[in-house]
Amino acid sequence: MDQQAKDLRIHRRSGPRIANAIIAVIALLIVGIAVKVFIGAGQIRWDIVWEYFWSPAVFSGVGITLMLTLISLVGSIILGTVLAAMMISGNPVLKLIASSYIWFFRGTPLLVQIVFWFNLGLFLPTIDLFGASVNTNTIITPLTAALLGLLLNVSAFMCEVIRGGLISVDQGQTEAALSIGLTPNKALLRIVLPQAIRVILPTAGNLAIDLLKTTSLVYVIGTREIMGTTQSIAAQTFYVIETLVVASLWYLVLVTISSFLQSRLENYLARSDIRTTSKIRKVI
């Protein structure tokens, strides 16, 4: 019996391990050569990169990038939640409005939208509100045009993320909430949405990280975020590659921090869900 078991035992062959080791060595060699060519070529002034990485002007650009990201993200979550509620509502008019919004802002390039808002004053010189007339160019600055373009565009994608999370919650949860006297709106906010957050968070976090990098597009209208600031420095000093490296390093730093925070938040919500499930099982 023991001999039969030994004969049937599956041994791990050394062939795949040797092949994997060879592939790993080749990959490391390729990466090493690429790093040596990039860093050791002698064409990039790394002292200039280090100098401008800590420049006060670049720090100011980092602050504007974070401000654009946070305001656009919070605004897109609020507007996206409203649009998602309209999409899953039984009102055909609300559903048509929300779907038209999503169709338009998802279907047109973000860069086109940003430039459109920046040039709004060309065909709408004044904005009349409540009997008062305001010059459009005094309202639509490069910063407000950037915020409008980012917020409205990301809201269309955030709506689909939130809608996917909402419809992932069992319909019985809504029916149970309505049966105890909650209105549909309260059932959505108090019962359905808290359960949908765990489904929404990973995709919404990736969308937020993408938004952080997408803010680089607004430099075309003169906004002094990271990309705009480094391009302005490059135009004055002609250190084009060096300033691009500075911008890339700052985006890498911000994305790394954002990814870490997203991971911690997901782990926290997962632990909270486990604790809640354990309590329910003890009660049962």
PDB file of C-alpha atoms in Angstrom:
ATOM      1  CA  MET A   1       0.000   0.000   0.000  1.00  0.00           C
ATOM      2  CA  ASP A   2       2.854   2.352   0.891  1.00  0.00           C
ATOM      3  CA  GLN A   3       4.650   1.524  -2.357  1.00  0.00           C
ATOM      4  CA  GLN A   4       1.465   2.149  -4.332  1.00  0.00           C
ATOM      5  CA  ALA A   5       1.074   5.522  -2.630  1.00  0.00           C
ATOM      6  CA  LYS A   6       4.675   6.389  -3.500  1.00  0.00           C
ATOM      7  CA  ASP A   7       4.091   5.431  -7.113  1.00  0.00           C
ATOM      8  CA  LEU A   8       0.971   7.583  -7.286  1.00  0.00           C
ATOM      9  CA  ARG A   9       2.598  10.537  -5.593  1.00  0.00           C
ATOM     10  CA  ILE A  10       2.906  13.535  -7.932  1.00  0.00           C
ATOM     11  CA  HIS A  11       6.403  14.985  -7.872  1.00  0.00           C
ATOM     12  CA  ARG A  12       7.063  18.585  -8.805  1.00  0.00           C
ATOM     13  CA  ARG A  13       9.237  18.654 -11.885  1.00  0.00           C
ATOM     14  CA  SER A  14      12.297  20.865 -11.886  1.00  0.00           C
ATOM     15  CA  GLY A  15      11.775  21.908 -15.526  1.00  0.00           C
ATOM     16  CA  PRO A  16       9.231  24.698 -14.921  1.00  0.00           C
ATOM     17  CA  ARG A  17      11.271  26.080 -12.021  1.00  0.00           C
ATOM     18  CA  ILE A  18      14.405  26.311 -14.162  1.00  0.00           C
ATOM     19  CA  ALA A  19      12.440  27.975 -16.980  1.00  0.00           C
ATOM     20  CA  ASN A  20      10.897  30.478 -14.553  1.00  0.00           C
ATOM     21  CA  ALA A  21      14.326  31.281 -13.126  1.00  0.00           C
ATOM     22  CA  ILE A  22      15.748  31.884 -16.624  1.00  0.00           C
ATOM     23  CA  ILE A  23      12.798  34.131 -17.534  1.00  0.00           C
ATOM     24  CA  ALA A  24      13.224  36.069 -14.282  1.00  0.00           C
ATOM     25  CA  VAL A  25      16.959  36.583 -14.931  1.00  0.00           C
ATOM     26  CA  ILE A  26      16.273  37.797 -18.494  1.00  0.00           C
ATOM     27  CA  ALA A  27      13.575  40.181 -17.255  1.00  0.00           C
ATOM     28  CA  LEU A  28      15.915  41.606 -14.604  1.00  0.00           C
ATOM     29  CA  LEU A  29      18.647  42.081 -17.212  1.00  0.00           C
ATOM     30  CA  ILE A  30      16.256  43.971 -19.498  1.00  0.00           C
ATOM     31  CA  VAL A  31      15.096  46.182 -16.627  1.00  0.00           C
ATOM     32  CA  GLY A  32      18.698  46.784 -15.551  1.00  0.00           C
ATOM     33  CA  ILE A  33      19.742  47.796 -19.066  1.00  0.00           C
ATOM     34  CA  ALA A  34      16.747  50.137 -19.374  1.00  0.00           C
ATOM     35  CA  VAL A  35      17.531  51.775 -16.014  1.00  0.00           C
ATOM     36  CA  LYS A  36      21.199  52.145 -16.934  1.00  0.00           C
ATOM     37  CA  VAL A  37      20.351  53.747 -20.285  1.00  0.00           C
ATOM     38  CA  PHE A  38      17.844  56.124 -18.673  1.00  0.00           C
ATOM     39  CA  ILE A  39      19.818  57.108 -15.577  1.00  0.00           C
ATOM     40  CA  GLY A  40      23.387  56.650 -16.704  1.00  0.00           C
ATOM     41  CA  ALA A  41      23.132  58.174 -20.182  1.00  0.00           C
ATOM     42  CA  GLY A  42      24.445  61.496 -18.898  1.00  0.00           C
ATOM     43  CA  GLN A  43      21.794  63.540 -20.714  1.00  0.00           C
ATOM     44  CA  ILE A  44      19.513  64.121 -17.719  1.00  0.00           C
ATOM     45  CA  ARG A  45      20.626  66.638 -15.114  1.00  0.00           C
ATOM     46  CA  TRP A  46      19.592  64.866 -11.926  1.00  0.00           C
ATOM     47  CA  ASP A  47      20.772  67.775  -9.825  1.00  0.00           C
ATOM     48  CA  ILE A  48      18.220  69.928 -11.657  1.00  0.00           C
ATOM     49  CA  VAL A  49      15.542  67.288 -11.071  1.00  0.00           C
ATOM     50  CA  TRP A  50      16.340  67.293  -7.341  1.00  0.00           C
ATOM     51  CA  GLU A  51      16.360  71.092  -7.211  1.00  0.00           C
ATOM     52  CA  TYR A  52      12.965  71.562  -8.881  1.00  0.00           C
ATOM     53  CA  PHE A  53      11.385  68.603  -7.100  1.00  0.00           C
ATOM     54  CA  TRP A  54      11.543  70.658  -3.877  1.00  0.00           C
ATOM     55  CA  SER A  55      10.817  73.965  -5.573  1.00  0.00           C
ATOM     56  CA  PRO A  56       8.138  76.163  -3.854  1.00  0.00           C
ATOM     57  CA  ALA A  57       6.469  76.664  -7.244  1.00  0.00           C
ATOM     58  CA  VAL A  58       6.152  72.897  -7.727  1.00  0.00           C
ATOM     59  CA  PHE A  59       4.833  72.536  -4.167  1.00  0.00           C
ATOM     60  CA  SER A  60       2.168  75.101  -5.048  1.00  0.00           C
ATOM     61  CA  GLY A  61       1.307  73.061  -8.141  1.00  0.00           C
ATOM     62  CA  VAL A  62       0.993  69.921  -5.989  1.00  0.00           C
ATOM     63  CA  GLY A  63      -1.451  71.770  -3.740  1.00  0.00           C
ATOM     64  CA  ILE A  64      -3.582  72.862  -6.688  1.00  0.00           C
ATOM     65  CA  THR A  65      -3.554  69.294  -8.046  1.00  0.00           C
ATOM     66  CA  LEU A  66      -4.788  67.932  -4.711  1.00  0.00           C
ATOM     67  CA  MET A  67      -7.422  70.676  -4.502  1.00  0.00           C
ATOM     68  CA  LEU A  68      -8.712  69.917  -8.006  1.00  0.00           C
ATOM     69  CA  THR A  69      -8.799  66.208  -7.218  1.00  0.00           C
ATOM     70  CA  LEU A  70     -10.584  66.492  -3.873  1.00  0.00           C
ATOM     71  CA  ILE A  71     -13.226  69.013  -4.980  1.00  0.00           C
ATOM     72  CA  SER A  72     -13.915  67.134  -8.217  1.00  0.00           C
ATOM     73  CA  LEU A  73     -14.074  63.806  -6.370  1.00  0.00           C
ATOM     74  CA  VAL A  74     -16.473  65.008  -3.655  1.00  0.00           C
ATOM     75  CA  GLY A  75     -18.638  66.811  -6.198  1.00  0.00           C
ATOM     76  CA  SER A  76     -18.707  63.802  -8.512  1.00  0.00           C
ATOM     77  CA  ILE A  77     -19.724  61.506  -5.625  1.00  0.00           C
ATOM     78  CA  ILE A  78     -22.648  63.783  -4.743  1.00  0.00           C
ATOM     79  CA  LEU A  79     -23.755  64.329  -8.340  1.00  0.00           C
ATOM     80  CA  GLY A  80     -23.075  60.702  -9.262  1.00  0.00           C
ATOM     81  CA  THR A  81     -25.245  59.476  -6.381  1.00  0.00           C
ATOM     82  CA  VAL A  82     -28.105  61.720  -7.530  1.00  0.00           C
ATOM     83  CA  LEU A  83     -27.733  60.511 -11.112  1.00  0.00           C
ATOM     84  CA  ALA A  84     -27.574  56.876  -9.998  1.00  0.00           C
ATOM     85  CA  ALA A  85     -30.769  57.332  -7.972  1.00  0.00           C
ATOM     86  CA  MET A  86     -32.415  58.846 -11.057  1.00  0.00           C
ATOM     87  CA  MET A  87     -31.242  55.926 -13.183  1.00  0.00           C
ATOM     88  CA  ILE A  88     -32.741  53.265 -10.894  1.00  0.00           C
ATOM     89  CA  SER A  89     -35.918  55.220 -10.203  1.00  0.00           C
ATOM     90  CA  GLY A  90     -39.203  54.292 -11.827  1.00  0.00           C
ATOM     91  CA  ASN A  91     -39.608  57.810 -13.259  1.00  0.00           C
ATOM     92  CA  PRO A  92     -38.917  57.642 -17.024  1.00  0.00           C
ATOM     93  CA  VAL A  93     -38.257  61.395 -17.269  1.00  0.00           C
ATOM     94  CA  LEU A  94     -35.582  61.311 -14.559  1.00  0.00           C
ATOM     95  CA  LYS A  95     -34.073  58.204 -16.089  1.00  0.00           C
ATOM     96  CA  LEU A  96     -33.940  59.863 -19.519  1.00  0.00           C
ATOM     97  CA  ILE A  97     -32.253  62.983 -18.123  1.00  0.00           C
ATOM     98  CA  ALA A  98     -29.643  60.934 -16.256  1.00  0.00           C
ATOM     99  CA  SER A  99     -28.935  58.622 -19.191  1.00  0.00           C
ATOM    100  CA  SER A 100     -28.599  61.630 -21.535  1.00  0.00           C
ATOM    101  CA  TYR A 101     -26.132  63.238 -19.142  1.00  0.00           C
ATOM    102  CA  ILE A 102     -24.071  60.071 -18.973  1.00  0.00           C
ATOM    103  CA  TRP A 103     -24.209  59.619 -22.752  1.00  0.00           C
ATOM    104  CA  PHE A 104     -22.956  63.143 -23.418  1.00  0.00           C
ATOM    105  CA  PHE A 105     -20.177  63.432 -20.825  1.00  0.00           C
ATOM    106  CA  ARG A 106     -18.878  59.905 -21.374  1.00  0.00           C
ATOM    107  CA  GLY A 107     -19.023  60.308 -25.136  1.00  0.00           C
ATOM    108  CA  THR A 108     -17.028  63.526 -25.493  1.00  0.00           C
ATOM    109  CA  PRO A 109     -13.308  63.800 -24.655  1.00  0.00           C
ATOM    110  CA  LEU A 110     -12.451  65.400 -21.339  1.00  0.00           C
ATOM    111  CA  LEU A 111      -9.924  67.723 -22.993  1.00  0.00           C
ATOM    112  CA  VAL A 112     -12.643  69.056 -25.308  1.00  0.00           C
ATOM    113  CA  GLN A 113     -14.920  69.663 -22.310  1.00  0.00           C
ATOM    114  CA  ILE A 114     -12.206  71.553 -20.411  1.00  0.00           C
ATOM    115  CA  VAL A 115     -11.422  73.787 -23.384  1.00  0.00           C
ATOM    116  CA  PHE A 116     -15.164  74.341 -23.971  1.00  0.00           C
ATOM    117  CA  TRP A 117     -15.738  75.596 -20.413  1.00  0.00           C
ATOM    118  CA  PHE A 118     -12.654  77.815 -20.637  1.00  0.00           C
ATOM    119  CA  ASN A 119     -14.021  79.446 -23.804  1.00  0.00           C
ATOM    120  CA  LEU A 120     -17.624  79.691 -22.591  1.00  0.00           C
ATOM    121  CA  GLY A 121     -17.480  83.480 -22.754  1.00  0.00           C
ATOM    122  CA  LEU A 122     -17.028  83.390 -26.538  1.00  0.00           C
ATOM    123  CA  PHE A 123     -20.698  82.576 -27.142  1.00  0.00           C
ATOM    124  CA  LEU A 124     -22.117  83.459 -23.707  1.00  0.00           C
ATOM    125  CA  PRO A 125     -20.576  86.856 -22.826  1.00  0.00           C
ATOM    126  CA  THR A 126     -22.819  87.401 -19.800  1.00  0.00           C
ATOM    127  CA  ILE A 127     -24.697  85.171 -17.393  1.00  0.00           C
ATOM    128  CA  ASP A 128     -28.072  86.489 -16.224  1.00  0.00           C
ATOM    129  CA  LEU A 129     -29.196  85.142 -12.861  1.00  0.00           C
ATOM    130  CA  PHE A 130     -32.046  86.507 -10.756  1.00  0.00           C
ATOM    131  CA  GLY A 131     -32.042  89.790 -12.638  1.00  0.00           C
ATOM    132  CA  ALA A 132     -28.293  90.327 -12.270  1.00  0.00           C
ATOM    133  CA  SER A 133     -25.905  90.194 -15.200  1.00  0.00           C
ATOM    134  CA  VAL A 134     -22.388  88.894 -14.626  1.00  0.00           C
ATOM    135  CA  ASN A 135     -19.508  88.847 -17.079  1.00  0.00           C
ATOM    136  CA  THR A 136     -18.775  85.202 -17.915  1.00  0.00           C
ATOM    137  CA  ASN A 137     -15.013  85.684 -17.945  1.00  0.00           C
ATOM    138  CA  THR A 138     -15.057  86.897 -14.340  1.00  0.00           C
ATOM    139  CA  ILE A 139     -16.622  83.564 -13.282  1.00  0.00           C
ATOM    140  CA  ILE A 140     -14.986  81.137 -15.697  1.00  0.00           C
ATOM    141  CA  THR A 141     -11.341  81.428 -14.720  1.00  0.00           C
ATOM    142  CA  PRO A 142      -8.864  78.673 -15.668  1.00  0.00           C
ATOM    143  CA  LEU A 143      -9.409  77.153 -12.219  1.00  0.00           C
ATOM    144  CA  THR A 144     -13.222  77.100 -12.410  1.00  0.00           C
ATOM    145  CA  ALA A 145     -13.103  75.817 -15.996  1.00  0.00           C
ATOM    146  CA  ALA A 146     -10.830  72.993 -14.829  1.00  0.00           C
ATOM    147  CA  LEU A 147     -13.151  72.153 -11.935  1.00  0.00           C
ATOM    148  CA  LEU A 148     -16.249  72.167 -14.155  1.00  0.00           C
ATOM    149  CA  GLY A 149     -14.619  69.964 -16.756  1.00  0.00           C
ATOM    150  CA  LEU A 150     -13.282  67.423 -14.263  1.00  0.00           C
ATOM    151  CA  LEU A 151     -16.325  67.332 -11.969  1.00  0.00           C
ATOM    152  CA  LEU A 152     -18.973  66.977 -14.668  1.00  0.00           C
ATOM    153  CA  ASN A 153     -16.990  64.392 -16.598  1.00  0.00           C
ATOM    154  CA  VAL A 154     -16.089  62.201 -13.628  1.00  0.00           C
ATOM    155  CA  SER A 155     -19.698  62.378 -12.347  1.00  0.00           C
ATOM    156  CA  ALA A 156     -20.860  60.433 -15.402  1.00  0.00           C
ATOM    157  CA  PHE A 157     -18.451  57.596 -14.638  1.00  0.00           C
ATOM    158  CA  MET A 158     -19.060  57.786 -10.885  1.00  0.00           C
ATOM    159  CA  CYS A 159     -22.785  57.438 -11.537  1.00  0.00           C
ATOM    160  CA  GLU A 160     -22.265  54.073 -13.218  1.00  0.00           C
ATOM    161  CA  VAL A 161     -19.975  52.927 -10.402  1.00  0.00           C
ATOM    162  CA  ILE A 162     -22.531  53.860  -7.745  1.00  0.00           C
ATOM    163  CA  ARG A 163     -25.413  52.440  -9.752  1.00  0.00           C
ATOM    164  CA  GLY A 164     -23.577  49.119 -10.053  1.00  0.00           C
ATOM    165  CA  GLY A 165     -23.099  49.061  -6.284  1.00  0.00           C
ATOM    166  CA  LEU A 166     -26.747  49.898  -5.609  1.00  0.00           C
ATOM    167  CA  ILE A 167     -28.164  47.200  -7.856  1.00  0.00           C
ATOM    168  CA  SER A 168     -25.780  44.652  -6.270  1.00  0.00           C
ATOM    169  CA  VAL A 169     -27.754  44.932  -3.006  1.00  0.00           C
ATOM    170  CA  ASP A 170     -30.547  42.380  -2.793  1.00  0.00           C
ATOM    171  CA  GLN A 171     -33.970  43.804  -3.600  1.00  0.00           C
ATOM    172  CA  GLY A 172     -35.283  42.220  -0.408  1.00  0.00           C
ATOM    173  CA  GLN A 173     -33.343  44.823   1.603  1.00  0.00           C
ATOM    174  CA  THR A 174     -35.353  47.624   0.041  1.00  0.00           C
ATOM    175  CA  GLU A 175     -38.605  45.743   0.459  1.00  0.00           C
ATOM    176  CA  ALA A 176     -37.840  45.091   4.139  1.00  0.00           C
ATOM    177  CA  ALA A 177     -37.045  48.781   4.688  1.00  0.00           C
ATOM    178  CA  LEU A 178     -40.296  49.846   3.030  1.00  0.00           C
ATOM    179  CA  SER A 179     -42.253  47.310   5.077  1.00  0.00           C
ATOM    180  CA  ILE A 180     -41.161  48.952   8.355  1.00  0.00           C
ATOM    181  CA  GLY A 181     -42.342  52.360   7.209  1.00  0.00           C
ATOM    182  CA  LEU A 182     -39.251  53.930   5.609  1.00  0.00           C
ATOM    183  CA  THR A 183     -39.780  56.078   2.525  1.00  0.00           C
ATOM    184  CA  PRO A 184     -37.976  55.042  -0.687  1.00  0.00           C
ATOM    185  CA  ASN A 185     -35.430  57.862  -0.235  1.00  0.00           C
ATOM    186  CA  LYS A 186     -34.694  56.917   3.371  1.00  0.00           C
ATOM    187  CA  ALA A 187     -34.469  53.250   2.431  1.00  0.00           C
ATOM    188  CA  LEU A 188     -31.900  54.168  -0.212  1.00  0.00           C
ATOM    189  CA  LEU A 189     -29.800  56.359   2.108  1.00  0.00           C
ATOM    190  CA  ARG A 190     -30.029  54.297   5.309  1.00  0.00           C
ATOM    191  CA  ILE A 191     -30.246  50.697   4.116  1.00  0.00           C
ATOM    192  CA  VAL A 192     -29.117  50.221   0.519  1.00  0.00           C
ATOM    193  CA  LEU A 193     -26.292  52.754   0.159  1.00  0.00           C
ATOM    194  CA  PRO A 194     -24.313  51.686   3.280  1.00  0.00           C
ATOM    195  CA  GLN A 195     -24.318  48.081   2.023  1.00  0.00           C
ATOM    196  CA  ALA A 196     -23.326  49.134  -1.486  1.00  0.00           C
ATOM    197  CA  ILE A 197     -20.268  51.088  -0.319  1.00  0.00           C
ATOM    198  CA  ARG A 198     -18.084  47.958  -0.090  1.00  0.00           C
ATOM    199  CA  VAL A 199     -18.873  47.170  -3.726  1.00  0.00           C
ATOM    200  CA  ILE A 200     -18.485  50.781  -4.836  1.00  0.00           C
ATOM    201  CA  LEU A 201     -15.215  51.575  -3.047  1.00  0.00           C
ATOM    202  CA  PRO A 202     -12.644  49.597  -5.109  1.00  0.00           C
ATOM    203  CA  THR A 203     -13.836  50.944  -8.459  1.00  0.00           C
ATOM    204  CA  ALA A 204     -14.438  54.434  -7.080  1.00  0.00           C
ATOM    205  CA  GLY A 205     -10.925  54.397  -5.595  1.00  0.00           C
ATOM    206  CA  ASN A 206      -9.424  53.522  -8.966  1.00  0.00           C
ATOM    207  CA  LEU A 207     -11.502  56.288 -10.544  1.00  0.00           C
ATOM    208  CA  ALA A 208     -10.175  58.744  -7.940  1.00  0.00           C
ATOM    209  CA  ILE A 209      -6.579  57.752  -8.706  1.00  0.00           C
ATOM    210  CA  ASP A 210      -7.244  58.161 -12.420  1.00  0.00           C
ATOM    211  CA  LEU A 211      -8.756  61.586 -11.676  1.00  0.00           C
ATOM    212  CA  LEU A 212      -5.581  62.570  -9.829  1.00  0.00           C
ATOM    213  CA  LYS A 213      -3.518  61.865 -12.942  1.00  0.00           C
ATOM    214  CA  THR A 214      -6.125  63.341 -15.299  1.00  0.00           C
ATOM    215  CA  THR A 215      -5.754  66.747 -13.656  1.00  0.00           C
ATOM    216  CA  SER A 216      -2.600  67.074 -15.765  1.00  0.00           C
ATOM    217  CA  LEU A 217      -4.838  67.859 -18.770  1.00  0.00           C
ATOM    218  CA  VAL A 218      -5.910  71.213 -17.383  1.00  0.00           C
ATOM    219  CA  TYR A 219      -2.479  72.712 -17.988  1.00  0.00           C
ATOM    220  CA  VAL A 220      -3.621  73.443 -21.562  1.00  0.00           C
ATOM    221  CA  ILE A 221      -5.850  76.273 -20.254  1.00  0.00           C
ATOM    222  CA  GLY A 222      -3.121  77.756 -18.057  1.00  0.00           C
ATOM    223  CA  THR A 223      -3.933  76.126 -14.715  1.00  0.00           C
ATOM    224  CA  ARG A 224      -0.804  75.948 -12.570  1.00  0.00           C
ATOM    225  CA  GLU A 225      -1.104  72.425 -11.206  1.00  0.00           C
ATOM    226  CA  ILE A 226       1.860  70.035 -11.326  1.00  0.00           C
ATOM    227  CA  MET A 227       2.026  69.727 -15.096  1.00  0.00           C
ATOM    228  CA  GLY A 228       1.282  73.395 -15.714  1.00  0.00           C
ATOM    229  CA  THR A 229       3.924  74.489 -13.206  1.00  0.00           C
ATOM    230  CA  THR A 230       6.642  72.206 -14.554  1.00  0.00           C
ATOM    231  CA  GLN A 231       5.860  73.192 -18.150  1.00  0.00           C
ATOM    232  CA  SER A 232       6.131  76.860 -17.180  1.00  0.00           C
ATOM    233  CA  ILE A 233       9.526  76.174 -15.599  1.00  0.00           C
ATOM    234  CA  ALA A 234      10.615  74.268 -18.720  1.00  0.00           C
ATOM    235  CA  ALA A 235       9.618  77.194 -20.946  1.00  0.00           C
ATOM    236  CA  GLN A 236      11.871  79.499 -18.912  1.00  0.00           C
ATOM    237  CA  THR A 237      14.844  77.203 -18.292  1.00  0.00           C
ATOM    238  CA  PHE A 238      14.652  74.791 -21.275  1.00  0.00           C
ATOM    239  CA  TYR A 239      15.038  71.822 -18.901  1.00  0.00           C
ATOM    240  CA  VAL A 240      12.203  69.983 -20.635  1.00  0.00           C
ATOM    241  CA  ILE A 241      13.062  66.396 -19.750  1.00  0.00           C
ATOM    242  CA  GLU A 242      14.118  67.250 -16.215  1.00  0.00           C
ATOM    243  CA  THR A 243      10.820  69.008 -15.432  1.00  0.00           C
ATOM    244  CA  LEU A 244       8.864  66.130 -16.959  1.00  0.00           C
ATOM    245  CA  VAL A 245      10.738  63.766 -14.641  1.00  0.00           C
ATOM    246  CA  VAL A 246       9.833  66.038 -11.712  1.00  0.00           C
ATOM    247  CA  ALA A 247       6.152  65.931 -12.675  1.00  0.00           C
ATOM    248  CA  SER A 248       6.257  62.153 -13.096  1.00  0.00           C
ATOM    249  CA  LEU A 249       7.891  61.655  -9.696  1.00  0.00           C
ATOM    250  CA  TRP A 250       5.282  63.796  -7.945  1.00  0.00           C
ATOM    251  CA  TYR A 251       2.423  61.926  -9.619  1.00  0.00           C
ATOM    252  CA  LEU A 252       4.017  58.642  -8.567  1.00  0.00           C
ATOM    253  CA  VAL A 253       4.286  59.848  -4.965  1.00  0.00           C
ATOM    254  CA  LEU A 254       0.658  61.017  -4.856  1.00  0.00           C
ATOM    255  CA  VAL A 255      -0.687  57.885  -6.542  1.00  0.00           C
ATOM    256  CA  THR A 256       1.304  55.649  -4.175  1.00  0.00           C
ATOM    257  CA  ILE A 257      -0.111  57.444  -1.133  1.00  0.00           C
ATOM    258  CA  SER A 258      -3.631  57.328  -2.566  1.00  0.00           C
ATOM    259  CA  SER A 259      -3.347  53.605  -3.319  1.00  0.00           C
ATOM    260  CA  PHE A 260      -2.145  52.929   0.225  1.00  0.00           C
ATOM    261  CA  LEU A 261      -5.041  54.878   1.753  1.00  0.00           C
ATOM    262  CA  GLN A 262      -7.521  53.103  -0.512  1.00  0.00           C
ATOM    263  CA  SER A 263      -6.139  49.710   0.537  1.00  0.00           C
ATOM    264  CA  ARG A 264      -6.371  50.594   4.233  1.00  0.00           C
ATOM    265  CA  LEU A 265      -9.948  51.813   3.839  1.00  0.00           C
ATOM    266  CA  GLU A 266     -10.974  48.649   2.003  1.00  0.00           C
ATOM    267  CA  ASN A 267      -9.400  46.490   4.721  1.00  0.00           C
ATOM    268  CA  TYR A 268     -11.174  48.492   7.425  1.00  0.00           C
ATOM    269  CA  LEU A 269     -14.549  48.078   5.728  1.00  0.00           C
ATOM    270  CA  ALA A 270     -13.885  44.358   5.250  1.00  0.00           C
ATOM    271  CA  ARG A 271     -13.123  43.929   8.970  1.00  0.00           C
ATOM    272  CA  SER A 272     -16.234  45.911   9.876  1.00  0.00           C
ATOM    273  CA  ASP A 273     -18.317  43.639   7.668  1.00  0.00           C
ATOM    274  CA  ILE A 274     -16.835  40.525   9.308  1.00  0.00           C
ATOM    275  CA  ARG A 275     -17.584  41.884  12.796  1.00  0.00           C
ATOM    276  CA  THR A 276     -21.147  42.743  11.804  1.00  0.00           C
ATOM    277  CA  THR A 277     -21.704  39.287  10.292  1.00  0.00           C
ATOM    278  CA  SER A 278     -20.314  37.602  13.445  1.00  0.00           C
ATOM    279  CA  LYS A 279     -22.687  39.595  15.660  1.00  0.00           C
ATOM    280  CA  ILE A 280     -25.648  38.624  13.509  1.00  0.00           C
ATOM    281  CA  ARG A 281     -24.677  34.961  13.686  1.00  0.00           C
ATOM    282  CA  LYS A 282     -24.367  35.119  17.495  1.00  0.00           C
ATOM    283  CA  VAL A 283     -27.829  36.642  17.729  1.00  0.00           C
ATOM    284  CA  ILE A 284     -29.217  33.960  15.462  1.00  0.00           C
TER     285      ILE A 284
END
